[in-house]
mmCIF file of C-alpha atoms in Angstrom:
data_model
loop_
_atom_site.group_PDB
_atom_site.id
_atom_site.type_symbol
_atom_site.label_atom_id
_atom_site.label_comp_id
_atom_site.label_asym_id
_atom_site.label_seq_id
_atom_site.Cartn_x
_atom_site.Cartn_y
_atom_site.Cartn_z
ATOM 1 C CA MET A 1 9.035 2.166 12.468
ATOM 2 C CA GLY A 2 7.371 4.817 10.514
ATOM 3 C CA LYS A 3 4.305 4.681 12.517
ATOM 4 C CA THR A 4 5.942 5.269 15.895
ATOM 5 C CA THR A 5 8.005 8.450 13.947
ATOM 6 C CA TYR A 6 4.200 9.227 13.674
ATOM 7 C CA ILE A 7 3.672 9.306 16.443
ATOM 8 C CA LYS A 8 5.966 11.174 17.709
ATOM 9 C CA ASN A 9 6.091 14.220 15.626
ATOM 10 C CA LEU A 10 3.021 14.734 16.360
ATOM 11 C CA ILE A 11 3.439 14.967 19.544
ATOM 12 C CA LYS A 12 5.861 17.117 18.709
ATOM 13 C CA ARG A 13 3.246 20.045 17.025
ATOM 14 C CA LEU A 14 1.366 19.672 20.072
ATOM 15 C CA ILE A 15 4.389 21.358 21.865
ATOM 16 C CA ASP A 16 4.958 23.319 19.693
ATOM 17 C CA LYS A 17 1.427 25.077 19.504
ATOM 18 C CA ARG A 18 2.053 25.163 23.315
ATOM 19 C CA LYS A 19 -0.386 22.667 24.524
ATOM 20 C CA ASN A 20 0.598 20.946 28.334
ATOM 21 C CA PRO A 21 2.997 18.320 27.964
ATOM 22 C CA LYS A 22 1.327 17.157 31.604
ATOM 23 C CA ASN A 23 -1.518 15.797 28.875
ATOM 24 C CA ILE A 24 -0.521 14.181 26.739
ATOM 25 C CA LEU A 25 0.356 10.102 27.450
ATOM 26 C CA TYR A 26 2.246 7.810 25.134
ATOM 27 C CA LEU A 27 2.839 4.370 25.359
ATOM 28 C CA SER A 28 5.199 1.972 23.520
ATOM 29 C CA LEU A 29 3.033 -1.453 23.712
ATOM 30 C CA ASP A 30 4.939 -4.334 22.616
ATOM 31 C CA PHE A 31 6.336 -3.381 25.794
ATOM 32 C CA PHE A 32 4.133 -4.638 27.754
ATOM 33 C CA SER A 33 3.175 -8.015 28.904
ATOM 34 C CA SER A 34 -0.961 -7.097 29.874
ATOM 35 C CA ARG A 35 -4.473 -5.501 29.266
ATOM 36 C CA LYS A 36 -4.199 -5.114 33.406
ATOM 37 C CA GLU A 37 -0.622 -3.249 32.740
ATOM 38 C CA MET A 38 -1.930 -1.103 29.734
ATOM 39 C CA ARG A 39 -5.797 -0.279 31.578
ATOM 40 C CA ASN A 40 -3.298 0.266 34.909
ATOM 41 C CA ALA A 41 -0.967 2.709 32.712
ATOM 42 C CA ILE A 42 -3.387 4.868 31.342
ATOM 43 C CA ASP A 43 -5.413 5.082 34.373
ATOM 44 C CA PHE A 44 -2.767 6.736 36.081
ATOM 45 C CA PHE A 45 -2.683 9.344 33.582
ATOM 46 C CA LEU A 46 -6.279 9.853 33.972
ATOM 47 C CA ASN A 47 -5.934 10.014 37.562
ATOM 48 C CA LEU A 48 -3.081 12.535 36.748
ATOM 49 C CA THR A 49 -5.069 14.814 34.441
ATOM 50 C CA LYS A 50 -8.523 15.070 35.560
ATOM 51 C CA ASP A 51 -8.664 18.605 36.099
ATOM 52 C CA ALA A 52 -7.489 18.943 32.404
ATOM 53 C CA ASP A 53 -9.644 19.473 29.482
ATOM 54 C CA GLU A 54 -7.964 17.660 26.962
ATOM 55 C CA ILE A 55 -5.845 15.705 27.402
ATOM 56 C CA PHE A 56 -4.271 13.362 23.926
ATOM 57 C CA ILE A 57 -3.678 9.699 25.041
ATOM 58 C CA PHE A 58 -0.725 7.853 21.661
ATOM 59 C CA LEU A 59 -1.251 4.049 21.799
ATOM 60 C CA ASP A 60 1.447 2.640 19.210
ATOM 61 C CA GLU A 61 1.208 -1.381 18.785
ATOM 62 C CA ILE A 62 -2.123 -1.375 20.406
ATOM 63 C CA THR A 63 -2.786 -5.339 18.737
ATOM 64 C CA SER A 64 0.630 -6.391 20.945
ATOM 65 C CA ILE A 65 -2.283 -6.661 23.602
ATOM 66 C CA GLU A 66 -5.632 -9.295 23.512
ATOM 67 C CA ASN A 67 -8.346 -7.808 23.265
ATOM 68 C CA TRP A 68 -7.713 -4.392 23.268
ATOM 69 C CA ASN A 69 -11.137 -2.625 21.948
ATOM 70 C CA MET A 70 -12.031 -3.683 25.367
ATOM 71 C CA GLU A 71 -10.453 -0.343 27.231
ATOM 72 C CA LEU A 72 -11.528 1.871 24.155
ATOM 73 C CA LYS A 73 -14.877 0.792 24.871
ATOM 74 C CA ARG A 74 -13.763 1.741 28.866
ATOM 75 C CA LEU A 75 -13.140 4.946 27.746
ATOM 76 C CA ALA A 76 -15.577 5.495 25.569
ATOM 77 C CA ASP A 77 -18.035 4.460 27.940
ATOM 78 C CA LEU A 78 -16.642 6.360 30.443
ATOM 79 C CA GLY A 79 -17.408 9.767 28.524
ATOM 80 C CA LEU A 80 -13.529 10.523 27.960
ATOM 81 C CA THR A 81 -14.041 10.866 24.670
ATOM 82 C CA GLN A 82 -15.468 14.211 25.568
ATOM 83 C CA ARG A 83 -11.881 15.491 26.685
ATOM 84 C CA ALA A 84 -9.317 13.116 25.253
ATOM 85 C CA ILE A 85 -8.806 12.342 21.359
ATOM 86 C CA THR A 86 -6.835 9.279 21.301
ATOM 87 C CA LEU A 87 -4.292 7.392 18.583
ATOM 88 C CA ALA A 88 -3.695 3.740 18.393
ATOM 89 C CA THR A 89 -1.639 2.111 15.891
ATOM 90 C CA GLY A 90 -0.830 -1.268 14.782
ATOM 91 C CA SER A 91 1.232 -3.276 12.805
ATOM 92 C CA SER A 92 -0.951 -6.519 11.823
ATOM 93 C CA ALA A 93 -4.064 -4.964 9.604
ATOM 94 C CA ILE A 94 -5.969 -8.031 10.309
ATOM 95 C CA LYS A 95 -6.740 -7.592 14.219
ATOM 96 C CA LEU A 96 -7.411 -3.767 13.666
ATOM 97 C CA LYS A 97 -10.516 -4.395 11.413
ATOM 98 C CA GLU A 98 -11.181 -7.783 14.028
ATOM 99 C CA LYS A 99 -12.003 -5.339 17.213
ATOM 100 C CA ALA A 100 -12.662 -2.191 14.779
ATOM 101 C CA GLU A 101 -15.919 -3.934 13.651
ATOM 102 C CA LEU A 102 -16.559 -4.889 18.441
ATOM 103 C CA LEU A 103 -16.180 -0.600 19.087
ATOM 104 C CA PRO A 104 -19.878 0.477 16.827
ATOM 105 C CA SER A 105 -21.381 4.013 18.047
ATOM 106 C CA ARG A 106 -17.467 3.802 19.368
ATOM 107 C CA GLY A 107 -16.054 7.493 17.372
ATOM 108 C CA LEU A 108 -14.188 4.738 15.027
ATOM 109 C CA GLU A 109 -16.144 5.604 12.097
ATOM 110 C CA GLY A 110 -14.700 7.565 9.565
ATOM 111 C CA ASN A 111 -11.792 7.719 11.964
ATOM 112 C CA GLU A 112 -10.047 4.188 10.480
ATOM 113 C CA TYR A 113 -6.865 4.514 8.429
ATOM 114 C CA TYR A 114 -3.824 3.170 6.333
ATOM 115 C CA ILE A 115 -0.241 3.771 5.803
ATOM 116 C CA LYS A 116 -0.331 2.749 2.674
ATOM 117 C CA PRO A 117 3.242 2.475 0.239
ATOM 118 C CA LEU A 118 4.314 6.702 -1.314
ATOM 119 C CA SER A 119 2.862 6.979 -5.015
ATOM 120 C CA PHE A 120 5.006 6.723 -7.172
ATOM 121 C CA ARG A 121 4.065 10.908 -6.792
ATOM 122 C CA GLU A 122 4.446 10.881 -3.349
ATOM 123 C CA PHE A 123 8.507 9.354 -3.843
ATOM 124 C CA VAL A 124 9.700 12.119 -6.277
ATOM 125 C CA LEU A 125 8.418 14.838 -4.417
ATOM 126 C CA GLN A 126 9.563 13.603 -0.402
ATOM 127 C CA SER A 127 12.989 12.314 -2.357
ATOM 128 C CA ILE A 128 13.186 14.873 -5.077
ATOM 129 C CA ASP A 129 15.034 17.083 -2.324
ATOM 130 C CA LEU A 130 17.926 14.493 -0.874
ATOM 131 C CA ILE A 131 18.451 13.580 -5.018
ATOM 132 C CA ALA A 132 19.703 16.848 -6.239
ATOM 133 C CA GLU A 133 21.872 17.541 -3.560
ATOM 134 C CA TRP A 134 23.404 14.401 -3.930
ATOM 135 C CA VAL A 135 22.884 14.663 -7.745
ATOM 136 C CA GLU A 136 26.313 15.701 -9.947
ATOM 137 C CA ASN A 137 25.983 17.354 -12.808
ATOM 138 C CA PHE A 138 24.170 20.754 -11.911
ATOM 139 C CA ASP A 139 22.588 21.208 -14.366
ATOM 140 C CA PHE A 140 20.753 18.275 -13.760
ATOM 141 C CA ARG A 141 20.421 18.696 -10.271
ATOM 142 C CA SER A 142 18.324 22.022 -10.954
ATOM 143 C CA THR A 143 16.222 20.154 -13.167
ATOM 144 C CA LEU A 144 15.123 18.057 -10.813
ATOM 145 C CA LYS A 145 13.739 21.167 -8.265
ATOM 146 C CA LYS A 146 12.263 22.962 -11.415
ATOM 147 C CA LEU A 147 10.678 18.972 -12.199
ATOM 148 C CA LYS A 148 9.424 19.921 -7.373
ATOM 149 C CA SER A 149 7.845 23.114 -8.881
ATOM 150 C CA LEU A 150 6.135 21.769 -11.117
ATOM 151 C CA LEU A 151 4.519 18.944 -9.984
ATOM 152 C CA LYS A 152 3.608 20.593 -6.701
ATOM 153 C CA GLU A 153 1.574 22.640 -9.486
ATOM 154 C CA SER A 154 0.385 20.300 -11.355
ATOM 155 C CA TRP A 155 -1.976 18.121 -11.584
ATOM 156 C CA ILE A 156 -4.384 14.927 -13.543
ATOM 157 C CA ASN A 157 -7.722 13.931 -12.338
ATOM 158 C CA LEU A 158 -9.255 11.085 -14.479
ATOM 159 C CA SER A 159 -12.500 12.089 -13.791
ATOM 160 C CA ASP A 160 -11.231 15.029 -16.513
ATOM 161 C CA GLY A 161 -11.543 14.740 -19.998
ATOM 162 C CA ILE A 162 -8.453 12.969 -22.277
ATOM 163 C CA ASP A 163 -7.589 16.690 -24.056
ATOM 164 C CA ASP A 164 -7.736 18.402 -20.233
ATOM 165 C CA ILE A 165 -5.243 15.358 -18.683
ATOM 166 C CA LYS A 166 -3.080 15.334 -22.172
ATOM 167 C CA SER A 167 -2.217 19.143 -21.022
ATOM 168 C CA GLN A 168 -0.917 18.270 -18.158
ATOM 169 C CA VAL A 169 1.190 15.121 -19.562
ATOM 170 C CA GLN A 170 1.990 18.244 -21.271
ATOM 171 C CA LYS A 171 3.669 20.832 -19.028
ATOM 172 C CA ILE A 172 4.961 18.139 -17.571
ATOM 173 C CA LEU A 173 7.264 15.729 -20.858
ATOM 174 C CA PRO A 174 9.805 18.696 -20.758
ATOM 175 C CA PHE A 175 11.027 16.738 -17.994
ATOM 176 C CA LYS A 176 11.225 13.682 -19.643
ATOM 177 C CA SER A 177 13.712 12.314 -18.679
ATOM 178 C CA GLU A 178 14.404 13.140 -14.729
ATOM 179 C CA ILE A 179 11.141 10.905 -14.672
ATOM 180 C CA ASP A 180 12.148 8.113 -17.181
ATOM 181 C CA TYR A 181 15.384 8.526 -14.347
ATOM 182 C CA LEU A 182 13.357 9.536 -11.357
ATOM 183 C CA PHE A 183 10.975 6.113 -12.596
ATOM 184 C CA ARG A 184 13.978 4.280 -12.316
ATOM 185 C CA LEU A 185 15.129 4.742 -9.008
ATOM 186 C CA TYR A 186 11.325 4.188 -7.250
ATOM 187 C CA LEU A 187 11.147 0.810 -10.248
ATOM 188 C CA THR A 188 14.362 -0.554 -7.964
ATOM 189 C CA THR A 189 12.253 1.035 -4.751
ATOM 190 C CA GLY A 190 8.612 0.146 -4.573
ATOM 191 C CA GLY A 191 7.048 2.765 -1.777
ATOM 192 C CA LEU A 192 8.220 1.690 1.615
ATOM 193 C CA PRO A 193 9.518 4.500 3.979
ATOM 194 C CA GLY A 194 11.870 2.086 4.933
ATOM 195 C CA VAL A 195 13.860 0.445 2.037
ATOM 196 C CA ILE A 196 13.617 3.934 0.132
ATOM 197 C CA ASN A 197 15.111 5.454 2.414
ATOM 198 C CA HIS A 198 18.178 2.057 2.632
ATOM 199 C CA TYR A 199 18.488 2.324 -1.036
ATOM 200 C CA LEU A 200 19.199 6.043 -1.839
ATOM 201 C CA SER A 201 21.576 6.371 1.365
ATOM 202 C CA ASN A 202 22.594 3.339 0.348
ATOM 203 C CA ARG A 203 23.208 4.749 -2.999
ATOM 204 C CA PHE A 204 23.764 8.742 -2.662
ATOM 205 C CA ILE A 205 25.422 8.709 0.459
ATOM 206 C CA GLN A 206 27.364 5.446 0.710
ATOM 207 C CA GLY A 207 28.008 5.109 -3.444
ATOM 208 C CA LYS A 208 26.633 2.111 -3.225
ATOM 209 C CA ASP A 209 24.211 0.731 -5.539
ATOM 210 C CA VAL A 210 22.713 -2.058 -3.715
ATOM 211 C CA ILE A 211 20.252 -2.960 -1.393
ATOM 212 C CA ASP A 212 20.994 -5.594 1.626
ATOM 213 C CA PRO A 213 19.189 -9.362 1.187
ATOM 214 C CA LYS A 214 18.467 -8.260 5.323
ATOM 215 C CA ILE A 215 15.929 -6.099 4.519
ATOM 216 C CA SER A 216 13.793 -8.570 1.810
ATOM 217 C CA GLU A 217 14.378 -11.008 4.590
ATOM 218 C CA ILE A 218 13.290 -8.283 7.641
ATOM 219 C CA PHE A 219 9.952 -8.428 5.235
ATOM 220 C CA VAL A 220 9.283 -11.351 4.856
ATOM 221 C CA ARG A 221 9.794 -12.437 7.816
ATOM 222 C CA ASP A 222 6.809 -10.110 8.995
ATOM 223 C CA VAL A 223 5.501 -11.297 6.195
ATOM 224 C CA LEU A 224 5.452 -15.127 8.447
ATOM 225 C CA GLY A 225 5.336 -13.964 11.443
ATOM 226 C CA ASP A 226 1.663 -12.697 11.012
ATOM 227 C CA LEU A 227 0.379 -14.743 9.272
ATOM 228 C CA PHE A 228 1.699 -18.409 11.553
ATOM 229 C CA LYS A 229 -0.687 -15.782 14.868
ATOM 230 C CA LEU A 230 -3.593 -16.441 12.135
ATOM 231 C CA GLN A 231 -2.672 -20.236 12.807
ATOM 232 C CA LYS A 232 -1.162 -20.024 8.331
ATOM 233 C CA GLN A 233 1.419 -23.262 7.102
ATOM 234 C CA GLU A 234 4.225 -20.895 5.465
ATOM 235 C CA THR A 235 3.773 -24.662 3.355
ATOM 236 C CA ILE A 236 1.031 -23.669 2.190
ATOM 237 C CA THR A 237 1.274 -19.724 2.216
ATOM 238 C CA ARG A 238 5.367 -20.632 -0.597
ATOM 239 C CA GLN A 239 2.960 -22.764 -2.852
ATOM 240 C CA ILE A 240 0.026 -20.144 -3.191
ATOM 241 C CA PHE A 241 3.401 -17.054 -3.842
ATOM 242 C CA LYS A 242 4.931 -19.405 -6.088
ATOM 243 C CA SER A 243 1.970 -19.435 -8.097
ATOM 244 C CA ILE A 244 1.000 -16.134 -8.102
ATOM 245 C CA ILE A 245 5.139 -15.269 -9.058
ATOM 246 C CA GLU A 246 4.991 -17.631 -11.382
ATOM 247 C CA SER A 247 1.635 -16.224 -14.128
ATOM 248 C CA TYR A 248 1.849 -12.671 -11.768
ATOM 249 C CA GLY A 249 -0.459 -10.354 -13.549
ATOM 250 C CA SER A 250 -2.557 -13.527 -16.068
ATOM 251 C CA ARG A 251 -5.901 -14.495 -15.397
ATOM 252 C CA PHE A 252 -6.809 -17.358 -12.853
ATOM 253 C CA SER A 253 -9.690 -19.852 -11.330
ATOM 254 C CA PHE A 254 -9.749 -20.003 -8.387
ATOM 255 C CA SER A 255 -10.282 -24.569 -8.507
ATOM 256 C CA LYS A 256 -6.560 -23.952 -10.866
ATOM 257 C CA LEU A 257 -5.303 -22.171 -8.686
ATOM 258 C CA SER A 258 -6.587 -25.148 -5.943
ATOM 259 C CA HIS A 259 -4.989 -27.645 -8.792
ATOM 260 C CA ASP A 260 -2.078 -26.651 -9.378
ATOM 261 C CA ILE A 261 -1.530 -26.242 -5.018
ATOM 262 C CA GLU A 262 -3.695 -29.170 -4.032
ATOM 263 C CA ARG A 263 -5.517 -28.203 -2.260
ATOM 264 C CA SER A 264 -8.912 -27.177 -1.545
ATOM 265 C CA HIS A 265 -10.694 -24.504 -3.097
ATOM 266 C CA LEU A 266 -12.062 -23.643 0.380
ATOM 267 C CA THR A 267 -8.265 -22.875 1.943
ATOM 268 C CA VAL A 268 -7.320 -20.312 -0.853
ATOM 269 C CA ILE A 269 -9.673 -18.488 -0.629
ATOM 270 C CA ASP A 270 -9.432 -18.025 3.178
ATOM 271 C CA TYR A 271 -5.333 -17.558 2.080
ATOM 272 C CA LEU A 272 -5.344 -15.302 -0.206
ATOM 273 C CA ARG A 273 -8.446 -13.418 2.318
ATOM 274 C CA TYR A 274 -5.512 -12.577 4.969
ATOM 275 C CA LEU A 275 -3.230 -11.196 2.481
ATOM 276 C CA GLU A 276 -5.876 -8.931 1.409
ATOM 277 C CA GLU A 277 -6.343 -7.822 4.559
ATOM 278 C CA CYS A 278 -2.569 -8.165 5.376
ATOM 279 C CA PHE A 279 -1.870 -5.851 2.285
ATOM 280 C CA ILE A 280 0.160 -7.683 0.859
ATOM 281 C CA SER A 281 -1.963 -8.976 -2.310
ATOM 282 C CA PHE A 282 -4.817 -7.969 -3.541
ATOM 283 C CA ILE A 283 -7.404 -10.229 -6.055
ATOM 284 C CA LEU A 284 -8.803 -7.712 -8.965
ATOM 285 C CA TYR A 285 -12.358 -9.035 -10.764
ATOM 286 C CA ALA A 286 -13.282 -8.957 -13.937
ATOM 287 C CA TYR A 287 -16.354 -7.530 -14.537
ATOM 288 C CA ASP A 288 -19.983 -7.452 -15.526
ATOM 289 C CA PHE A 289 -21.518 -4.911 -17.774
ATOM 290 C CA ASN A 290 -25.101 -6.646 -17.223
ATOM 291 C CA LYS A 291 -25.048 -7.220 -14.411
ATOM 292 C CA LYS A 292 -23.064 -3.765 -13.103
ATOM 293 C CA SER A 293 -21.161 -5.574 -10.590
ATOM 294 C CA SER A 294 -17.941 -8.436 -10.392
ATOM 295 C CA LYS A 295 -17.925 -11.461 -11.597
ATOM 296 C CA PHE A 296 -16.404 -13.284 -8.928
ATOM 297 C CA LYS A 297 -16.901 -17.205 -10.933
ATOM 298 C CA GLY A 298 -14.761 -15.686 -13.004
ATOM 299 C CA GLU A 299 -11.124 -15.221 -14.349
ATOM 300 C CA LYS A 300 -9.477 -13.459 -11.876
ATOM 301 C CA LYS A 301 -5.824 -11.481 -11.149
ATOM 302 C CA ILE A 302 -3.818 -10.827 -8.536
ATOM 303 C CA TYR A 303 -1.143 -8.324 -7.349
ATOM 304 C CA PHE A 304 0.988 -7.296 -4.896
ATOM 305 C CA PHE A 305 0.123 -3.864 -3.887
ATOM 306 C CA ASP A 306 3.894 -2.754 -3.638
ATOM 307 C CA HIS A 307 6.296 -4.379 -5.766
ATOM 308 C CA MET A 308 8.824 -3.877 -3.754
ATOM 309 C CA VAL A 309 6.499 -6.963 -2.373
ATOM 310 C CA PHE A 310 7.136 -9.111 -5.321
ATOM 311 C CA HIS A 311 11.215 -8.733 -5.418
ATOM 312 C CA SER A 312 11.406 -9.535 -2.110
ATOM 313 C CA ILE A 313 8.290 -12.675 -2.172
ATOM 314 C CA LYS A 314 10.469 -14.060 -5.086
ATOM 315 C CA ALA A 315 14.139 -13.471 -3.245
ATOM 316 C CA TYR A 316 11.895 -15.807 -0.259
ATOM 317 C CA LEU A 317 11.223 -18.120 -2.704
ATOM 318 C CA THR A 318 14.722 -18.929 -4.893
ATOM 319 C CA GLY A 319 17.113 -17.282 -2.531
ATOM 320 C CA GLU A 320 18.696 -15.201 -4.620
ATOM 321 C CA LYS A 321 19.282 -11.882 -3.368
ATOM 322 C CA ILE A 322 16.739 -9.598 -3.484
ATOM 323 C CA TRP A 323 19.447 -6.792 -5.823
ATOM 324 C CA ASP A 324 20.018 -10.039 -8.668
ATOM 325 C CA VAL A 325 16.392 -10.178 -8.442
ATOM 326 C CA ILE A 326 15.453 -6.851 -8.573
ATOM 327 C CA GLY A 327 18.182 -6.348 -12.111
ATOM 328 C CA ASN A 328 17.518 -9.599 -13.692
ATOM 329 C CA THR A 329 13.307 -8.498 -13.463
ATOM 330 C CA PHE A 330 14.608 -5.000 -14.933
ATOM 331 C CA GLN A 331 16.216 -7.216 -17.928
ATOM 332 C CA ASN A 332 12.563 -9.376 -18.718
ATOM 333 C CA GLU A 333 11.188 -6.880 -20.846
ATOM 334 C CA GLU A 334 7.241 -8.703 -20.581
ATOM 335 C CA LEU A 335 8.401 -8.712 -16.198
ATOM 336 C CA GLU A 336 8.960 -5.320 -16.068
ATOM 337 C CA SER A 337 5.236 -4.563 -17.520
ATOM 338 C CA LYS A 338 3.920 -6.588 -15.357
ATOM 339 C CA LEU A 339 5.057 -5.023 -13.072
ATOM 340 C CA VAL A 340 4.428 -1.488 -14.273
ATOM 341 C CA GLU A 341 1.086 -2.576 -14.512
ATOM 342 C CA GLY A 342 0.160 -3.801 -11.700
ATOM 343 C CA MET A 343 1.376 -0.925 -9.506
ATOM 344 C CA VAL A 344 -0.514 1.232 -11.786
ATOM 345 C CA ILE A 345 -3.334 -0.360 -10.737
ATOM 346 C CA SER A 346 -2.209 -0.862 -7.195
ATOM 347 C CA HIS A 347 -1.762 3.023 -7.453
ATOM 348 C CA LEU A 348 -5.895 3.171 -8.336
ATOM 349 C CA LEU A 349 -6.906 0.850 -5.429
ATOM 350 C CA LEU A 350 -4.784 2.320 -2.205
ATOM 351 C CA HIS A 351 -4.809 5.785 -3.408
ATOM 352 C CA LYS A 352 -9.272 5.594 -3.978
ATOM 353 C CA GLU A 353 -10.182 3.408 -1.277
ATOM 354 C CA ILE A 354 -12.057 4.197 1.386
ATOM 355 C CA PRO A 355 -12.234 2.376 4.827
ATOM 356 C CA TYR A 356 -15.439 0.840 5.473
ATOM 357 C CA LEU A 357 -17.135 2.852 2.884
ATOM 358 C CA LYS A 358 -15.813 2.636 -0.681
ATOM 359 C CA SER A 359 -13.572 -1.066 -1.289
ATOM 360 C CA GLY A 360 -11.857 -1.449 -3.757
ATOM 361 C CA ASP A 361 -14.452 -4.075 -5.703
ATOM 362 C CA THR A 362 -17.189 -1.531 -5.309
ATOM 363 C CA PHE A 363 -15.286 0.944 -8.105
ATOM 364 C CA LEU A 364 -12.094 -1.426 -9.924
ATOM 365 C CA TRP A 365 -11.705 -4.226 -12.284
ATOM 366 C CA TYR A 366 -10.660 -5.081 -15.080
ATOM 367 C CA TYR A 367 -12.312 -6.880 -18.405
ATOM 368 C CA TYR A 368 -12.239 -10.065 -20.702
ATOM 369 C CA ASP A 369 -14.839 -11.172 -23.262
ATOM 370 C CA LYS A 370 -15.309 -14.979 -24.620
ATOM 371 C CA SER A 371 -13.675 -12.792 -28.321
ATOM 372 C CA GLY A 372 -10.368 -12.230 -26.292
ATOM 373 C CA ARG A 373 -10.072 -8.763 -25.574
ATOM 374 C CA GLU A 374 -9.176 -7.220 -22.518
ATOM 375 C CA ILE A 375 -9.545 -4.105 -21.137
ATOM 376 C CA ASP A 376 -6.151 -3.774 -17.399
ATOM 377 C CA ALA A 377 -8.407 -1.904 -15.981
ATOM 378 C CA ILE A 378 -12.015 -0.540 -15.870
ATOM 379 C CA PHE A 379 -12.431 2.333 -13.492
ATOM 380 C CA LYS A 380 -16.399 3.549 -12.375
ATOM 381 C CA GLU A 381 -15.943 7.622 -11.738
ATOM 382 C CA ASN A 382 -19.580 8.455 -10.864
ATOM 383 C CA ASP A 383 -21.836 6.740 -13.195
ATOM 384 C CA SER A 384 -19.485 6.138 -15.993
ATOM 385 C CA TYR A 385 -16.423 3.986 -16.305
ATOM 386 C CA LEU A 386 -12.682 4.870 -17.274
ATOM 387 C CA GLY A 387 -11.228 2.054 -19.185
ATOM 388 C CA ILE A 388 -7.098 1.780 -18.434
ATOM 389 C CA GLU A 389 -4.988 0.216 -21.050
ATOM 390 C CA VAL A 390 -0.646 -0.196 -19.769
ATOM 391 C CA LYS A 391 1.754 -0.687 -21.115
ATOM 392 C CA TYR A 392 5.414 -0.155 -21.156
ATOM 393 C CA LYS A 393 7.786 -1.115 -23.324
ATOM 394 C CA PHE A 394 9.824 0.870 -26.000
ATOM 395 C CA GLN A 395 6.946 0.575 -28.533
ATOM 396 C CA VAL A 396 3.159 0.638 -28.120
ATOM 397 C CA ASP A 397 0.923 1.236 -30.710
ATOM 398 C CA GLU A 398 -2.990 2.045 -30.578
ATOM 399 C CA ARG A 399 -3.553 -1.018 -31.891
ATOM 400 C CA ASP A 400 -2.972 -3.161 -28.662
ATOM 401 C CA ILE A 401 -5.900 -0.535 -26.858
ATOM 402 C CA LYS A 402 -9.810 -2.152 -26.715
ATOM 403 C CA ILE A 403 -12.970 -1.206 -27.456
ATOM 404 C CA ILE A 404 -15.893 -2.115 -26.093
ATOM 405 C CA PRO A 405 -19.389 -0.248 -25.571
ATOM 406 C CA PRO A 406 -20.304 -0.147 -22.528
ATOM 407 C CA VAL A 407 -16.753 1.649 -22.033
ATOM 408 C CA LYS A 408 -16.759 5.454 -23.645
ATOM 409 C CA LYS A 409 -13.572 6.503 -22.458
#
């Protein structure tokens, strides 16, 4: 739904810029039954616009068509990329990646994008006006608006020096209580726009502080549906999810996980790879500073890309309502801290990764050694390493921070 809205907004902007509406084609392909039907519709449009210097083709949910890549290849081979701007979207990241790899030198290079969950910053900037509108306290409403203006001008770049980072943090410290309030909302919703809209509407417009169980059900059905299409078993998926939830953010090995769920080593790796390519969960590898590479045989960690995924999966496994799952998580300081840790690491991954050019395991890992020292994240910026330790609890002690020679910052 987010992608479709995005496309229609693009079309509106094109028309506002006085582009001829007759030169714009939008096809919702989940209503098409075959590739031939899709080709006929595109060819009909191309015949109508032969005399146009510039045309726009929007193909929504293209992964619902078998071998859709052959039609994009045909358009490129016909030379239409000279006058046609084509945008294709799909809900299945695996199917998009799988078929896109069969389209070298057809204009996809550098033009692939993933719609990712909103970061906390994005959540605040996009939601704060609605929240301020419905907050009853006038002073709090006024402060929220001031915070938005300040955030637009404030940036933290991890490549900056510590003093520069501190300076930016000090600017927003006077708004700590407002940020805490907004962060609690973000911990509740995660970064998925549909969930955010649903919850904020319930809380501020309907006066019901709750998330409907249907929200998690829809999400889980989508996940299981994608895996079913890829001939993956729900039973094995449940077992893997259960193991991830029970030891969230803890170290594990593929062999231990395969032993726990009584499945083969290769089966576990295969399922985890598909979950990663579906943007459900991701594997964080340990880093070997001597070899300057990931420890692929070392212990790993698994996190979900968004903490709402954690809540939804747990509700699916336990049969609890998602609102009860969220409430119980807030009551468990250790688990809540693990979720925040995963959120920070997911932010680092999602907002630095570039499809095909920069994968997560080229710049983000964690660290552990035999002496028991562990660092939550090792972030490579240019040729230096930044250590990131995440603590989310009532009191933090600097002695929790582990120092190792390769990490100076």
